[in-house]
Coordinates of C-alpha atoms in Angstrom, one line a residue:
Chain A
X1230 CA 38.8 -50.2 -22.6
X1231 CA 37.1 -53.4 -21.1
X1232 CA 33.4 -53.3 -21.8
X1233 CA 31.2 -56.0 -20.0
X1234 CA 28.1 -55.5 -21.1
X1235 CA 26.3 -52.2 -20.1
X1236 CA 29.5 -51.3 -18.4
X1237 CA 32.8 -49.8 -19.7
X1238 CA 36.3 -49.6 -17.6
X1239 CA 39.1 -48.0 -17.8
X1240 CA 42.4 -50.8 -19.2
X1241 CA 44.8 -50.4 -16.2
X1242 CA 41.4 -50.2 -13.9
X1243 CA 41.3 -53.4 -11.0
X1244 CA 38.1 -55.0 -10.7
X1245 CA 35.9 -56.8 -7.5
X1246 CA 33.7 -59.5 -8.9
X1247 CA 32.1 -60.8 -5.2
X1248 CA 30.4 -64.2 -5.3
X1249 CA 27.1 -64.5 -4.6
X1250 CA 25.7 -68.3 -4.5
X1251 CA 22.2 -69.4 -4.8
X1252 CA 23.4 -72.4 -4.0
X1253 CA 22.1 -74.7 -0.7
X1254 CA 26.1 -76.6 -0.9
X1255 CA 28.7 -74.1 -1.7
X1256 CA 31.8 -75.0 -0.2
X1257 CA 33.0 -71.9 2.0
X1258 CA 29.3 -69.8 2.8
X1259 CA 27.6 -73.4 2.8
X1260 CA 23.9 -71.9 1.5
X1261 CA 24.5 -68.9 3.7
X1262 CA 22.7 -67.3 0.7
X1263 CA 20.4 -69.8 -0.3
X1264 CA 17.3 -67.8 0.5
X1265 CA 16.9 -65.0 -2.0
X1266 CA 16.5 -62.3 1.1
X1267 CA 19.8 -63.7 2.2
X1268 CA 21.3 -63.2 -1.7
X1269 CA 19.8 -60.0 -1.5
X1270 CA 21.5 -59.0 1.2
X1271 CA 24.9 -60.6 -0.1
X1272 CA 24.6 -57.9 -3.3
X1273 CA 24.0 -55.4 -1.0
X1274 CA 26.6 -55.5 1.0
X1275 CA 29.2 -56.3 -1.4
X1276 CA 28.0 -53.0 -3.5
X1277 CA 28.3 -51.1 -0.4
X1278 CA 31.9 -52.7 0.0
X1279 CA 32.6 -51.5 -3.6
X1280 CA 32.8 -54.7 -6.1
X1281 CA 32.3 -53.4 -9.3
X1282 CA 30.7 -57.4 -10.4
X1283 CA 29.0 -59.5 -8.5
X1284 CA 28.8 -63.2 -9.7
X1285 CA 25.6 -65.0 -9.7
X1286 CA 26.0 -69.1 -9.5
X1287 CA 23.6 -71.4 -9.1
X1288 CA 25.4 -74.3 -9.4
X1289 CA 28.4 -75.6 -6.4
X1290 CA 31.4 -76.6 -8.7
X1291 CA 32.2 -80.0 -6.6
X1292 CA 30.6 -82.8 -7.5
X1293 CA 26.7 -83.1 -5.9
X1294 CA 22.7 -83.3 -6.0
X1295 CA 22.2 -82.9 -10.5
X1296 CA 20.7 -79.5 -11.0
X1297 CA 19.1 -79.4 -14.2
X1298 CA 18.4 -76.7 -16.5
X1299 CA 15.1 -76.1 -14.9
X1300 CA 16.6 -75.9 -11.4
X1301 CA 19.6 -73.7 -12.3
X1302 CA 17.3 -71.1 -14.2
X1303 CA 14.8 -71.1 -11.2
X1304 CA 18.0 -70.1 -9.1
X1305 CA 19.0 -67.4 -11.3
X1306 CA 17.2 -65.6 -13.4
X1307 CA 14.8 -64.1 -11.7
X1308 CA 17.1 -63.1 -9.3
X1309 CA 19.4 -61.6 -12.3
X1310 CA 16.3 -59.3 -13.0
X1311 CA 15.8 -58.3 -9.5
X1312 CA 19.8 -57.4 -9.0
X1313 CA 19.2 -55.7 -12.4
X1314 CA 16.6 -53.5 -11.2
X1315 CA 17.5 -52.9 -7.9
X1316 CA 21.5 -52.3 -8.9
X1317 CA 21.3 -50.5 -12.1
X1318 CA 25.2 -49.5 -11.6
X1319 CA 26.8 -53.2 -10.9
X1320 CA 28.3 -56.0 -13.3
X1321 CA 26.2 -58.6 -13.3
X1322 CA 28.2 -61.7 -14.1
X1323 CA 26.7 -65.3 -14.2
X1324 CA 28.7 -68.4 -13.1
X1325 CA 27.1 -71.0 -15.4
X1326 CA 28.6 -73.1 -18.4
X1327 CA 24.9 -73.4 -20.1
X1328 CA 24.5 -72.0 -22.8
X1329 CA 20.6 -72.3 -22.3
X1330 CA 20.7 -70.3 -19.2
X1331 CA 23.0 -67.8 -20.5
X1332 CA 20.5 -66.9 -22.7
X1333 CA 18.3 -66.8 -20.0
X1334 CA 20.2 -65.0 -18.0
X1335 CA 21.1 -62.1 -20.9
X1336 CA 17.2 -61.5 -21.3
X1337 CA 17.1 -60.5 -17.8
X1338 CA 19.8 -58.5 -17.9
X1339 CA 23.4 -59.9 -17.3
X1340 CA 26.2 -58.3 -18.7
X1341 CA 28.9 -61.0 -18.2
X1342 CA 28.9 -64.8 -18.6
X1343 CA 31.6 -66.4 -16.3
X1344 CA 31.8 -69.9 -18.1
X1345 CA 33.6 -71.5 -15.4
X1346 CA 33.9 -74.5 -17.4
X1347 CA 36.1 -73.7 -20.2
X1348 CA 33.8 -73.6 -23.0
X1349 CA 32.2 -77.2 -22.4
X1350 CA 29.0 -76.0 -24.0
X1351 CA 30.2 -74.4 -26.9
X1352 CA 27.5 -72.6 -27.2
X1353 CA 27.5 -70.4 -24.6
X1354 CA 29.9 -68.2 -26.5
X1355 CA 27.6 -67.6 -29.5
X1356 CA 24.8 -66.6 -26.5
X1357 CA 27.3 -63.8 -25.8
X1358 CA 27.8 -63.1 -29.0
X1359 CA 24.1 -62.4 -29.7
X1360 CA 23.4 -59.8 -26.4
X1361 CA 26.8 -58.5 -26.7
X1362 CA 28.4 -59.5 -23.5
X1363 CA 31.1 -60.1 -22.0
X1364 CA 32.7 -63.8 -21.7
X1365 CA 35.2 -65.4 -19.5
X1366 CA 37.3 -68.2 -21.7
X1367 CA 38.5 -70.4 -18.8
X1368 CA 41.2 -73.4 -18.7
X1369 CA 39.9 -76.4 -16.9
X1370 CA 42.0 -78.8 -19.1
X1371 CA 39.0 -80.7 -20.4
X1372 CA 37.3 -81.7 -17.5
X1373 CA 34.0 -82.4 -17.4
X1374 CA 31.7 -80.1 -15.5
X1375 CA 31.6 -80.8 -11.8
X1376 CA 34.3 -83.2 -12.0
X1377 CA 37.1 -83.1 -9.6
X1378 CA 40.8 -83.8 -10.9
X1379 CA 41.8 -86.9 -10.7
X1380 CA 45.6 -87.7 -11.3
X1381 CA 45.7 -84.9 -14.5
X1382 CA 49.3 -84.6 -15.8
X1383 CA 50.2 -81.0 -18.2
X1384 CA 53.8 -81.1 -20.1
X1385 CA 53.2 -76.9 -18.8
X1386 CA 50.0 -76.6 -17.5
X1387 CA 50.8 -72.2 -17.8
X1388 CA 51.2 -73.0 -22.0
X1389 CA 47.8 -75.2 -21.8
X1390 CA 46.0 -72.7 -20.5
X1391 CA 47.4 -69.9 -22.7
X1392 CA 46.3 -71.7 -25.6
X1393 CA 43.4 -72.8 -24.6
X1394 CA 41.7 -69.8 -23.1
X1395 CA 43.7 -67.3 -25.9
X1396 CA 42.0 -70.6 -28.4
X1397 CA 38.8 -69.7 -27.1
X1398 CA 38.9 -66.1 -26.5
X1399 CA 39.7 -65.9 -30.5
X1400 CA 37.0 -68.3 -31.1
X1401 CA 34.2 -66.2 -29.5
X1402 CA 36.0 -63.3 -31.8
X1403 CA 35.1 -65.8 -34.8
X1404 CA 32.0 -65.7 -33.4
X1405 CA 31.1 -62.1 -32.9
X1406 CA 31.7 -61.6 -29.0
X1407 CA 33.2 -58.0 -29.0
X1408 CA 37.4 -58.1 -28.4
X1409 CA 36.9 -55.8 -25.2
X1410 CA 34.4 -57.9 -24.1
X1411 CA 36.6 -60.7 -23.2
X1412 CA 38.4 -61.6 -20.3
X1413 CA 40.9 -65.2 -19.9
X1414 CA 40.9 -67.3 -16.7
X1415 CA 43.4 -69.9 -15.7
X1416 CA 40.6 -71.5 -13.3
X1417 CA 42.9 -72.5 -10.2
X1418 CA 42.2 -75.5 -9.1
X1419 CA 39.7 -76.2 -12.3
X1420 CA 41.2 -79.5 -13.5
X1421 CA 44.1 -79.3 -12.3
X1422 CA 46.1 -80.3 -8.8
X1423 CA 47.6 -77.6 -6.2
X1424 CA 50.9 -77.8 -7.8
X1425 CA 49.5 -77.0 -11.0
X1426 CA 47.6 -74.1 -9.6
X1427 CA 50.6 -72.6 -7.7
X1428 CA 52.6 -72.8 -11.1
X1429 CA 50.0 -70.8 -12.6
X1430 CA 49.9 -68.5 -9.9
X1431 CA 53.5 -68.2 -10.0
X1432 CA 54.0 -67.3 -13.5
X1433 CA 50.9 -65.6 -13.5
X1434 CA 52.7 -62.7 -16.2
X1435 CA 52.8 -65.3 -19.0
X1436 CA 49.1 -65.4 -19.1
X1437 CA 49.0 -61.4 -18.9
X1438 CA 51.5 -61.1 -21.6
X1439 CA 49.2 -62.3 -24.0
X1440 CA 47.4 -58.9 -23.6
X1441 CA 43.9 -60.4 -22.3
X1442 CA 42.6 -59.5 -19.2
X1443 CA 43.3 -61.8 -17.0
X1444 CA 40.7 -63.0 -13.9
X1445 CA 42.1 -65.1 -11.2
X1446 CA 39.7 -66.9 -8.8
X1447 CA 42.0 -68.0 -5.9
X1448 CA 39.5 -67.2 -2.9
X1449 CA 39.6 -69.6 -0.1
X1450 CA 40.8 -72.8 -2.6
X1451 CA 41.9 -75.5 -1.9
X1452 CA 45.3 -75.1 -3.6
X1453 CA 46.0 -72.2 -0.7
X1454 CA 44.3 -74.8 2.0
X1455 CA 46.6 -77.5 0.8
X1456 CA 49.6 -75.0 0.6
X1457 CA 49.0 -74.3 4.0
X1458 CA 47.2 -77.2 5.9
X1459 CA 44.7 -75.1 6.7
X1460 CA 40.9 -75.8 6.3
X1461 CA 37.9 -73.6 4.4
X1462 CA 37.2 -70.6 6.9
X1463 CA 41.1 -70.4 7.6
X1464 CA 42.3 -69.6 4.1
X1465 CA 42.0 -65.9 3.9
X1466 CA 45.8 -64.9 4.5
X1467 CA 46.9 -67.7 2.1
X1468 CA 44.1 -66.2 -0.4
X1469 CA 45.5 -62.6 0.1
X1470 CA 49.1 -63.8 -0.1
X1471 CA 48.1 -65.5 -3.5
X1472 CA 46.1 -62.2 -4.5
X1473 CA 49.1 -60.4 -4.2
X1474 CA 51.5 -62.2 -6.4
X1475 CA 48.5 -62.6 -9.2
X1476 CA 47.8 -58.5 -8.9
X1477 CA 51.9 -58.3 -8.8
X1478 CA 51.6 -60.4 -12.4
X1479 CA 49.1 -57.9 -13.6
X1480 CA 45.8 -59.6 -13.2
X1481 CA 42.7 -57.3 -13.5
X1482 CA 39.4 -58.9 -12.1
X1483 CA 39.7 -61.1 -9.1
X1484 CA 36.4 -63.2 -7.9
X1485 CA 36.2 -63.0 -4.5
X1486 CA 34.4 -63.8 -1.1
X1487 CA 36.1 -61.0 0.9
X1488 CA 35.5 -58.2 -1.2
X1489 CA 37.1 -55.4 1.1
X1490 CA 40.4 -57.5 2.2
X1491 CA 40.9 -57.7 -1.5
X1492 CA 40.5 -54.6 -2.9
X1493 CA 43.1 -53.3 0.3
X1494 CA 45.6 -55.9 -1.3
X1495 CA 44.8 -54.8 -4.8
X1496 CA 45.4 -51.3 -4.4
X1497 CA 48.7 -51.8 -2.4
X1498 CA 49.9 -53.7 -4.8
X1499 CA 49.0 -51.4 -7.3
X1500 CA 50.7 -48.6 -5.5
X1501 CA 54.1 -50.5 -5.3
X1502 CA 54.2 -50.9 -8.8
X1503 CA 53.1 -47.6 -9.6
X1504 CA 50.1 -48.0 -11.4
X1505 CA 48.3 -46.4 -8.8
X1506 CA 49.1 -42.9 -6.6
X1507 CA 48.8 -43.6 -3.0
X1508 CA 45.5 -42.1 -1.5
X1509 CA 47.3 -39.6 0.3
X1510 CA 50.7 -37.7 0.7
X1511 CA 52.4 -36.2 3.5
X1512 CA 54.6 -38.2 5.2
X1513 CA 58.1 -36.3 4.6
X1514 CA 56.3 -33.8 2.0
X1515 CA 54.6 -31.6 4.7
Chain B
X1283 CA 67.4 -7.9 -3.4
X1284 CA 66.1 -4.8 -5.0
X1285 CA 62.7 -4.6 -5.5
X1286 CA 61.8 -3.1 -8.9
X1287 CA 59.1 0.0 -8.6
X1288 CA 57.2 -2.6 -11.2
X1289 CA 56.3 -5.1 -7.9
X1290 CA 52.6 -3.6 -7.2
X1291 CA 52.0 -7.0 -5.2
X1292 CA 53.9 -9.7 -2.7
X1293 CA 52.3 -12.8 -2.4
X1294 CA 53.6 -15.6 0.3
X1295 CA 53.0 -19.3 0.4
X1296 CA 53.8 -22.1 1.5
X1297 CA 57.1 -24.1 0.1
X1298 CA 55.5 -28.0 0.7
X1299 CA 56.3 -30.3 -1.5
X1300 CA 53.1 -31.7 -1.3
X1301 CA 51.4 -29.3 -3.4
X1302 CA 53.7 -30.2 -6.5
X1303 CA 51.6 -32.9 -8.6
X1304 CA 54.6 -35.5 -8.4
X1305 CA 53.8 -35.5 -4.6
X1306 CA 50.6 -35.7 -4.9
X1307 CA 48.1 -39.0 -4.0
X1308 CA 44.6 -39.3 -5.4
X1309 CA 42.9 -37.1 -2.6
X1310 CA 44.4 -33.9 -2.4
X1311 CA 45.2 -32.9 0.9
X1312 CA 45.1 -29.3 1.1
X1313 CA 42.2 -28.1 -0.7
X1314 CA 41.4 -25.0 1.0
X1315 CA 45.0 -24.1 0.6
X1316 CA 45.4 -24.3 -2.8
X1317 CA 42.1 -23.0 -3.3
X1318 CA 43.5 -19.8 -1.1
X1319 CA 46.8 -19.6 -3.3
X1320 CA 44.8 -19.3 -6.7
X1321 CA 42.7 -16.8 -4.9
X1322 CA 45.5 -15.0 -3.8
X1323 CA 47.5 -14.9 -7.4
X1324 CA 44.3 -14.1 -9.1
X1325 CA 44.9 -10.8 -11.5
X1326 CA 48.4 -11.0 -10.9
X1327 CA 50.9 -10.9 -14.1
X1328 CA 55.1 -11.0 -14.6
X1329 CA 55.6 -12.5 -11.2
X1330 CA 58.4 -12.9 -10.0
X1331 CA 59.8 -16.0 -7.1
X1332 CA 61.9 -15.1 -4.0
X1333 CA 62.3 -18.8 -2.8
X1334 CA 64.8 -21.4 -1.7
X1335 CA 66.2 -23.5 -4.3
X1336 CA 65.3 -27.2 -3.0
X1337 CA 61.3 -26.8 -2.4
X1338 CA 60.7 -23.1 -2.5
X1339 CA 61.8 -22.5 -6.2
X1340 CA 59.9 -26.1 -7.7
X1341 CA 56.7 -25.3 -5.6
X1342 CA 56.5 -21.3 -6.5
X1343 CA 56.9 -22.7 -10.2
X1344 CA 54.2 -25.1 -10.3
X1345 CA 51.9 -22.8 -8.3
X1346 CA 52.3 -20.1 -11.4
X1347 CA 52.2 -22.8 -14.1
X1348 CA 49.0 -24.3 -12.4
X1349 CA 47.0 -21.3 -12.9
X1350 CA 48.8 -20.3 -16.1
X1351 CA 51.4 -17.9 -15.3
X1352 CA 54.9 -17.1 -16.4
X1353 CA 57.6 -16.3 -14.1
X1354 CA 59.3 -13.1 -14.9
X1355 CA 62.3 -12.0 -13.6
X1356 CA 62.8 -9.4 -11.0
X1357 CA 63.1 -6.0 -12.7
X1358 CA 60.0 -6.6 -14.8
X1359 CA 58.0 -8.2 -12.7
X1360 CA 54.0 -6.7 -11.4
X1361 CA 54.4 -9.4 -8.2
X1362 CA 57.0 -11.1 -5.9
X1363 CA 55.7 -14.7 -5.2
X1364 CA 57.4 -15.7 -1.7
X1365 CA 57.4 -19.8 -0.9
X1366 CA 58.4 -20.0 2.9
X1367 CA 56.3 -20.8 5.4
X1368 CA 56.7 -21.1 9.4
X1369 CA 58.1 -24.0 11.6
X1370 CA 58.0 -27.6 11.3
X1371 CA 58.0 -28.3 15.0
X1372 CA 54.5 -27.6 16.1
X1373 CA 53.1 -30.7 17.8
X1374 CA 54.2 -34.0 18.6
X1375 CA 53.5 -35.4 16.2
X1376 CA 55.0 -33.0 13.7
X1377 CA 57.9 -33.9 11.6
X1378 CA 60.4 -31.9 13.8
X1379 CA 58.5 -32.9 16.7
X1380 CA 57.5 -30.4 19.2
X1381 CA 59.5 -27.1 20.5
X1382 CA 57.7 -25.1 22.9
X1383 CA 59.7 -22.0 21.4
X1384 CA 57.7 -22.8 17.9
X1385 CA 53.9 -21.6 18.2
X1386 CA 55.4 -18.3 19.8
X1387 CA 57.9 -17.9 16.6
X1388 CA 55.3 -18.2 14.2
X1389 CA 52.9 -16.3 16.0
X1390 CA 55.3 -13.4 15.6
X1391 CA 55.8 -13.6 11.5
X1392 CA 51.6 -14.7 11.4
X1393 CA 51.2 -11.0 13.0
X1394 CA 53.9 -9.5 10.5
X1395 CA 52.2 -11.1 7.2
X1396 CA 48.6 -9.7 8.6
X1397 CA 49.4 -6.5 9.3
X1398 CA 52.2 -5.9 6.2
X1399 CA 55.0 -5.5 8.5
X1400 CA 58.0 -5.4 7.1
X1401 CA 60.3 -3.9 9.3
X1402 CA 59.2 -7.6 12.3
X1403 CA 60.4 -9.7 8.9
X1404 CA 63.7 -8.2 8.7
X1405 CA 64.6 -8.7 12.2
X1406 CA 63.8 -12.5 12.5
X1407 CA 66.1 -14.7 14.4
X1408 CA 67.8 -17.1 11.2
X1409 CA 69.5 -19.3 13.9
X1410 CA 65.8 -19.7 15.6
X1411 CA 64.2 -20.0 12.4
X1412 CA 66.8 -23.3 11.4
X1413 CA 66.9 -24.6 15.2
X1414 CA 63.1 -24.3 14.8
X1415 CA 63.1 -26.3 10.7
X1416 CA 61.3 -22.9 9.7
X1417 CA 62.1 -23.5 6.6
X1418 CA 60.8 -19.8 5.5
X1419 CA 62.7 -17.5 8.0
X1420 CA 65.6 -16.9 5.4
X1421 CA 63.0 -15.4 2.2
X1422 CA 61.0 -14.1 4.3
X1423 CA 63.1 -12.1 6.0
X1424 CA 64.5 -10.9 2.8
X1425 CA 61.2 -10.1 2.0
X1426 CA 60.9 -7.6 4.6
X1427 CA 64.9 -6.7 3.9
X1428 CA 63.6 -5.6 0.4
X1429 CA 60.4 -3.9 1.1
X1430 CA 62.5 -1.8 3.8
X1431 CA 65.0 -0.6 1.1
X1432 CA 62.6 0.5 -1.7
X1433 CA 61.3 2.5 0.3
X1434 CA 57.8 1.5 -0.6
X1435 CA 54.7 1.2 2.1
X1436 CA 52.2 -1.6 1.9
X1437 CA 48.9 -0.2 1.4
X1438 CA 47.2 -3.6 2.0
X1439 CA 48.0 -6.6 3.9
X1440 CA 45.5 -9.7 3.9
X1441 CA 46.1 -13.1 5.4
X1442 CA 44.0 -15.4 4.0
X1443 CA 45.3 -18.5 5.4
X1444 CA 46.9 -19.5 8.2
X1445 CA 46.8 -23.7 9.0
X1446 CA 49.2 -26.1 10.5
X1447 CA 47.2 -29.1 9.0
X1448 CA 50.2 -31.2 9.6
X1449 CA 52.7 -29.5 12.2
X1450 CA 54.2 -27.1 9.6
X1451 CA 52.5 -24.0 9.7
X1452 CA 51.1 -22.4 6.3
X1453 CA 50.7 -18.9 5.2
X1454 CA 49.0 -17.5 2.3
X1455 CA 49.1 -13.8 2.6
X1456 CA 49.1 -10.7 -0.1
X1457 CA 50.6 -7.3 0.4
X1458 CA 49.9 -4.7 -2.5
X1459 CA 52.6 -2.0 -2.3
X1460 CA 52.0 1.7 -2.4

């Protein structure tokens, strides 16, 4: 069972977690979302579209304007407690690596901290600890938040981030965050250089092996734009393509901008392996 | 076949493999006709299964099992379960594709199975019935081969389905025997 916070899902169950910014600078909607209406609207539609999460960031991950604590909880929180009320049934994860607005952000009513960063506040874990969340242990090789990799070099970037996001998933065990609570992240492109993200995408089943739920965040990156030559806005084949392999690899919860193109590749995939029945039968069987 | 003076009922469905579970996706397909086949077997105990071995035989089984019933064999059994149904060529789009001679065919064994005639069912056409992929046209004519020999009359006859939801057509119908 995988229980993130007020919510409980089955173990072979595929999840949606749709990005929703309340950022002015994100790099693919580019503050389509901004305006809390427009957020609003974001949630709704993705609901209607099925994600099962939505995840709530306040902060663009590229270097930028410094958003302070202040500024990042007066993006979020109130807007947590309004997604709250109005969605009763929906994940509510939040993209931050505070652990000050975590807790912020758990009083009004989050049920899954998305610590993009890999643990750079440590303290963030003991905040989901405390309201019983769920946690995502991520692998950004040290970097510092909103940093962009410069010239980073891995002896196997695949075992770094096993150990260090199996390290920290163990730690917020230590520290009281429930087992089924806690999901592990290799963070493509977090720290690391397209080659390093396509390794991890390629031998994606390591990481799965280790019996964590995996989430993969591959939607519109740059490692598919570079694999590709392709710019932001023409990345969503190369995004699917990668989707594929990771749901191929077993990965469970994949953060997305396109929430119905990935669930179609999710399930198709999941039909070819057999985990799931096809929606329908007849062809051949009539 | 002999039919034993025990057989108070026949019941005939359809042989698709898509109503065993291994065939079957996450929406079922054919609810009204499974709902009319558990309808139709309702009360029924000891039955017995007239079917062809590939699909008849697996899809009569599981259609028992699924409401909890044994299969018996033929000289003790209270019912006949039949699995045939009509012809696969029905539209163009069917998986035979279509054959003009098809809708007339199974209009013919529809009329049989409503009004419990037996003697229409044991004069079908076998080399229409396999030219036409009606994959029933062999059991069910030795359905009405047996009811002709014992002698016995059907007192009732009810079809309570008739579909061809996917160019096959499907028959649930019950006969209780005098």
């Amino acid at each position: 069972m995988l229980r993130l916070g007020r919510h409980t899902f089955a173990d072979d169950a595929t999840l949606m977690m749709a990005i929703v910014n309340r950022t002015p600078d994100s790099f693919y909607d580019r503050g389509a979302t901004w305006a809390e209406e427009k957020a609003l609207e974001r949630v709704a539609q993705v609901v209607e579209q099925g994600a099962e999460i939505v995840d709530i960031g306040g902060i663009k991950a590229a270097p930028g304007a410094v958003i302070d604590v202040a500024e990042e909880k007066t993006r979020v929180v109130d807007f947590v407690a309004r997604v709250r009320s109005a969605y009763p049934g929906v994940v509510i994860s939040v993209d931050t690596w505070r652990a000050e607005v975590g807790r912020a952000v758990c009083e009004a009513g989050a049920d899954l901290l998305n610590d993009a960063w890999g643990g750079h506040d440590p303290g963030l874990a003991e905040v989901a600890a405390e309201f019983d969340v769920a946690l995502v242990c991520t692998h950004t090789g040290g970097a510092t938040p909103r940093t962009r990799p410069h010239r980073v070099a891995y002896d196997d970037v695949v075992a770094d981030a096993i150990a260090h996001t199996v390290g920290e998933a163990e730690r917020a065990v230590g520290l009281g965050v429930a087992r089924e609570s806690l999901l592990i992240d290799p963070a493509h492109d977090f720290g690391k250089n397209t080659l390093h993200s396509l390794e991890l995408t390629r031998r994606l089943d390591e990481m799965t092996a280790t019996g964590w739920p995996v989430l993969v965040s591959l939607s519109n990156k740059d490692f598919v734009g570079e694999s590709l030559d392709l710019p932001v806005g023409e990345r969503l084949t190369g995004t699917l393509a990668a989707t594929a392999v990771a749901a191929w690899h077993g990965a469970r919860i994949f953060r997305v901008h396109e929430v119905v193109e990935t669930r179609q590749v999710v399930d198709m995939v999941a039909t070819i392996r057999g985990d799931l029945a096809p929606a329908r039968l007849v062809r051949g069987l009539a | 076949m002999r039919l034993s003076a025990s057989v108070a009922s026949v019941v005939v469905v359809p042989a698709a493999p898509l109503l065993l579970p291994e065939h079957a996706g996450r929406a079922d397909v054919v609810p009204g006709l499974r709902a009319a086949v558990r309808r139709a077997l309702e009360g029924l105990h000891d039955v017995a299964v007239l079917a062809e071995p590939a699909w008849g035989e697996p899809v009569a089984a599981h259609l028992l099992r699924d409401i909890g019933l044994l299969e018996a064999p033929l000289g003790e059994a209270g019912a006949l379960l039949v699995a045939g149904d009509g012809s696969a060529r029905r539209g163009e789009k069917a998986p035979g594709h279509l054959d003009e001679r098809a809708a007339p065919y199974d209009a013919v064994v529809e009329e049989a199975l409503r009004e419990g005639d037996a003697v229409t069912l044991a004069s079908l056409d076998l080399d229409l019935g396999a030219e036409l992929l009606a994959a029933g046209a062999p059991v069910l004519r030795a359905l009405g081969d047996a009811v002709l020999a014992s002698g016995r009359a059907v007192q009732t006859a009810d079809l309570a389905y008739a579909d061809d939801p996917f160019g096959v057509r499907y028959w649930v119908a019950r006969w209780d025997l005098a």
